[in-house]
Structures are given as structure tokens and as C-alpha cells.
């Protein structure tokens, strides 16, 4: 069967500094397979599929594609948080219709657990409808929450190494700030992403593996009352004169005036109150045992789009995972996610494998309890050994022109629209 | 008079990524003057003088001193926000006593307007008490608020170029985030420092001099109601589908539960509510004209200690200003601040000069009204021409070891304490 069919790549959920490296891996690798025709990028993920907005990535210059390595977040083809619920049958049928209209034989879905589930469902429906669609997942998330808790489906997700590196650097420089300014600002609270899973705040420990800083790390998985937290911080102040606190956005401090996204997840960046602010307010309200006041930083999305802190290891792995997914797709292996598995032994070494989408979709990773220290506000050396190789060694060098970063700018070349207009079901009034 | 006298350098106020470059300029240049003996760093600024905590900087290794270039914030010798009020006569007398005990002939004070005033007062009192003390100021602030509004006393302050570069990069990558994630997160609000002066938020324009982004910039100097701000943002959403907002921490949005420092300045990082959060809450409460919600980032102190974004121009100038101050001190020119003046013409060129401390202390810089556009939410090309040369061209290369930044670590070698213990007046119960 020498049929040439086209490929659609779509992204879903929050971006990372390396999501575009997976995209680049897909675009560049697809050129090597005769069976793959045009590579389209769904504009804003599944929304772009439903709206038949398919950016022609094969028509873009090699330079712009290569620059994806240094272009953070998802501005190039776009992402979304559109939830394809099982009862949205019109949406599912529309997706199949769009794929049929554009001779799409391959769907590569870059995302987290929810996305793997969506990709799996679409592939099954396509099969039912007699459309030969190969669906392959490409893992992506800064939270490192894709897969299982035993690291057997996947060792770590592309995106995590870079945000871990971000926190390594942020805590190093914040410690200089706190050490210098402690007579006025003895407590510096920094809020990390990751909702209910603590891999991101845990990465703060990479800044100080020898435990020389007055650093306290609070994961959502290791809850305590604000009063207990304040006791620990104040003890640190009495002994060190200062304290750097890294806390998860999902740490339970009571009501935050929560705003939910379409997946029902809390949008911590949109809530009425942040955890960081709640902690600062509580500490200042009960009073510190020294002069000065607590202050807080809430970097928010910055941690998922600060290109300069991207891990070179993460960038390379994200690219390779994209390649692996194309390889699986070209081989007709539908229903799998490309994955990264760590080889045993003390020297960091990985291999690229595949794992069934359905298995990923039904699994839920948690932060290993044994990696939280008995104190409840630190993580163990075992975590450091796990995370350290992922952040890489050297800083990457960003291409700049006249001081500013040079980032991918795709030409707005879209596939011709062949179907009638369509409003995604969840977007209808 | 071949008398060798020692030098004390002290820092005051918030740090910058380049404050340590001025410190380095002072330490390295002082070696070249026979009249200058030991260089001491007052631990945490004037507090260290009062407590007789003088770190011996001449005893530190050349390598650690050189690494000050890449060490942000003030962790190496420390800063403070201790206000020396005119009626704190005991404090003033104590400072003179400490200087006398350690044969201090030179006081170099790195800080903003308040610091120049303090340095001036100490020098005058020393003169009255028969102590031959040469006091020289070294300008430092990220806000760029030192000096006059006509840029005749100083063109710009070391520290500003680096935070301007920070915002240039932050807005560039935030725009990728917003472009990619706008179906769920159409508005991204970022809060910039600078209290009542708008040079920092204005620097966001450097990310987009051609005005291609849906970027709105709100300075404290260009106030409007939250309702007016929301109208502008919502108009942008209707026309662009997304909006990036950069707003000053000092923009008036009503009560923030303010916390004041000892200078009576608002500590925006310690307030109960941030401006960024207030704007996000308002926008989400009245509702956006599209799906999704507004979200916010409050990077806080990060903008003054993110070394990787330091401007090479700023680093070099900060160093040279430190050198210039030592030159003035060695020449016996007490009562001056080293300054940077821009040469006329379109090609960026500066010279290092001096200006009387008293004149700086009594001046107040404001952001030029003519640099705010009539729309009230942008700055002009003239501002861009002013600020652009300050951010430099290439990214700097940070020294790293095993992935982490290698920063200055001074040995705790202090001058022997010769006086009785002293509690600074404002610190007494």
C-alpha cells in the first residue's frame, strides 16, 4: 500500500519551553517517510481540528522550523483546553470528517493524560467509521504527572526538566536576594506550579543539594496548617535570621476563590487569591520573630515559557520523543504514546519506547511519598538523584537579534477549507 | 600627606543584578591607590557600620571578587532599609566612632536618593567632629529614579538596564504563551516593580518596538479606573482575541492592605493584595467578551535578581561607576556621587562624571509625561530610543558548575571589633 496520507499534529493543555522541540522533531522526521505527505498543525489543538484550521507546516521554511528549538510555549501552532467529553458525539464525528476531507492518516497528539485519552478515543472512532487513522501520543507536561507512579510507563515527561532547571536557578538567585535583604525582607515566599503533584516545587532542592540554604519546600502532598507552616518558618528565622519558602500552588491554605477550566481543573493563575499571597498574609498577620516582613513572588506562567532556563537534555529528549512518535506512526502503530524509559544504573541513560495510550490514560502518577522527608518541608537525596540528570549541565544559548530573542514565525499558510463552518459543541451558547 | 586610610563600602535599599559589579569595581580599583588601605564591606549597609560588622574585602580571593560580576542581588555584603533619621544623633555619632576606630577615611555608599542624603549627612558630621572622611555616592536602583527628570545629574542608574532587559525577554516569551494559550487564557497580566515611577513597566515596549503584540502597558503615572482598564483590555480581546498587560505595582487600584518599610515606602511585595491580582479579579468578575479567564504573574523580586538577563552594558557601567567613585574618593572629592552622562547624538556614548550628593538628595525624578502615549497604555518611540542602548545586545554567559550558577562566596573574615556592642536606635524596643 503506497498510499500517501497527511499528518496532523495537535497540542493540548499548558505549554512548556520544549513543547515546540517535539513539534520540530515531528516536522523534521516526517520528511523522511514517503508514506507521510503534508504535515499540518491544528491551530489551537483539537479546536483547530474541529474548525478545520490546519496550518501547513510542510510549507514553512527550514529555518523557522529549526527555530522551534528556541521558541517557548505554544504560540507557533497554539494549544487549548477544550475537553472532548464522551457525549460530544458531533465533535467526534466532525473530527473524523475533517480528517477524511484532508486525507489525514496520522494524528500526533502532544499532551498529558487527558490528551492521551482523547487521542485514543478519536482513533477508535475513526476505526469504527472505516477511516484508517494512526493516532500516536507525544507526552508533554511541566508537572511530570503523565504515566504511573512506578515510572514504568514513562520515566519523566518532556517539559519537566526545563521547569526543574528554572527552579534550580530561581532558588539560587532568590537565596542571594534573601541573604542580602533579610534585615527588611527576612522571608521570601515563592509559589510553584504543579497543582496537586509536587515535582515542580521539589526541584527547588536542586539549587541546594548540600542543604546550606534556609530553604523550606511545601508540596501539596505534605499538607499542614498555616499555623504549623508559620511555626516552621519562624523557627528558621530564629536560627538562620531568614527563610526562603517554595510552595506549591495547590497547597491547601483554604478558600482561594477558585476558577475552573473546562477540564474541571483549578486555574490557579486565575483564582482570586494565590497560595503564596495567603502564606505572606498569614505570616505578616501573626508577626515574625524579627524585624521586617514576609514578601512573595508568584511567577505563574513564566516558569513554563522562560526559554533561557530550558534544559538541553530536555530539549533533546522532547525532540527525540517527537521523532519516535513519527516512527511509530509511519510504522502503523496506532494507539501508542512515545515514551522515555530510564536504564538501570547510576549513569543517566534512557531509551525511547512505546506504551499503550489507554494504559497512560487510565494511570495517575503521584509524587513518591518516600521522597518527602519526615520534616514535611523538604525532599530527599533520592529525589535529587532522580531529577538532577534532567536539568542538564550548560545553559543554552539563545539566538538573538538586536538583543531580542529570535523566535519561530510561521507564515499563515493554511489548508484550504473544504467543509462548512463548525462551532465546537462546548463553545455553543 | 601619605596617610593610608581604610575604605568602607555600604549598600542600601533593594538590590539589582549589577550592584555587585559596582562593588567589584570599588574593590579592584582601590588596589591601585596607595592612600587606600583595607577595603571593608559594611555587613548589611549602615546597620553593619553601626554594629561594627566590617567584612574584610581586601582579604578575599581575586576569584571570588571577580565572580561578583555574575552574582546578583546583595547576598555578598548585604543591604538594608535602615533609615538614619536626623534626630537619631546617637546613630550618627556611633558611625563616626566606628570609622575612627578602624581608621576609615573613605565611605562609599551604593544606593538611591535616600542613600545619597545619608552619605552627605555622615560626611558633614564627620567634618564637624574633625574626622577626615571622604564620602562618595555610587548610584544604584532598578527603578531609574535617582537624579532629576531632565537627565542632567545622571542619565540612568546602574541596575535599570538589566531590569529593562528582563522585561524585554519576559514580554517576548509571555507573548508566545498568550498567543498559544489564548483559547483558555486570553489575558495575561504581569506586574512590574517601580512603585510610583514607570521606567520598569515601560521597558515592556522593548519587547515589541514595532507594536505587533496586543500589549498594554499601565504606568502609575497614567492612572485610570479599573473599569476603564477593563474596557481597553476587552476592546483588545474583541480585536485581537488576546491581550498581554504589563502594569506597575504602584498603579492605583484602591486599597492593597499596604505594608510600609522603615522609609515609609510601601513594600509592594508584602501587601495583602497585589495590583496584578486586583486586575485579574476585576476582569474575571465583570467577565471577558470571550471564553477563558484572565490570569496573572507577579514575579516580584525575581526581576532584580535574575542574573541571566543582566545587560552587559549595565554590568560594565556599574563597574565603571564604582571605579569612578574610588577615583573621586582617592582624589579627596568628598560629597559627590559618581554619575553617568549621555553624550548628545544618536550613537550611544556616555562619560563618567561627578555630581554633588546634596543635589541628588534633593532632586526627584519623574517619568517624562511626553513619553506616555495619548492612549495612556503605551510609551513612545522616544522612550524606546532612550532605553534601548541600556539593555545591550548579547545575553551574558553565566559561569556554572554542574548546572548550577557559580556565585561569589566570601570568607567570613571580619575586622576585629574594637568597640562595645551597639543596638541601632531604630532597632531598640
mmCIF file of C-alpha atoms in Angstrom, chain B residues 14 109 133 139 189 205 223-224 240 244 280 307 312 369 405 417:
data_model
loop_
_atom_site.group_PDB
_atom_site.id
_atom_site.type_symbol
_atom_site.label_atom_id
_atom_site.label_comp_id
_atom_site.label_asym_id
_atom_site.label_seq_id
_atom_site.Cartn_x
_atom_site.Cartn_y
_atom_site.Cartn_z
ATOM 1 C CA UNK B 14 16.732 46.972 47.097
ATOM 2 C CA UNK B 109 27.715 54.444 49.644
ATOM 3 C CA UNK B 133 36.162 61.327 55.936
ATOM 4 C CA UNK B 139 24.134 55.287 42.197
ATOM 5 C CA UNK B 189 -1.422 40.286 33.438
ATOM 6 C CA UNK B 205 7.789 48.064 24.987
ATOM 7 C CA UNK B 223 -3.924 56.286 36.157
ATOM 8 C CA UNK B 224 -7.364 55.148 35.102
ATOM 9 C CA UNK B 240 -7.004 40.542 18.770
ATOM 10 C CA UNK B 244 -0.861 40.958 27.407
ATOM 11 C CA UNK B 280 -7.197 39.741 37.284
ATOM 12 C CA UNK B 307 21.324 37.268 36.674
ATOM 13 C CA UNK B 312 26.303 43.556 29.578
ATOM 14 C CA UNK B 369 4.924 62.700 30.650
ATOM 15 C CA UNK B 405 25.445 29.056 38.901
ATOM 16 C CA UNK B 417 35.601 44.532 66.885
#
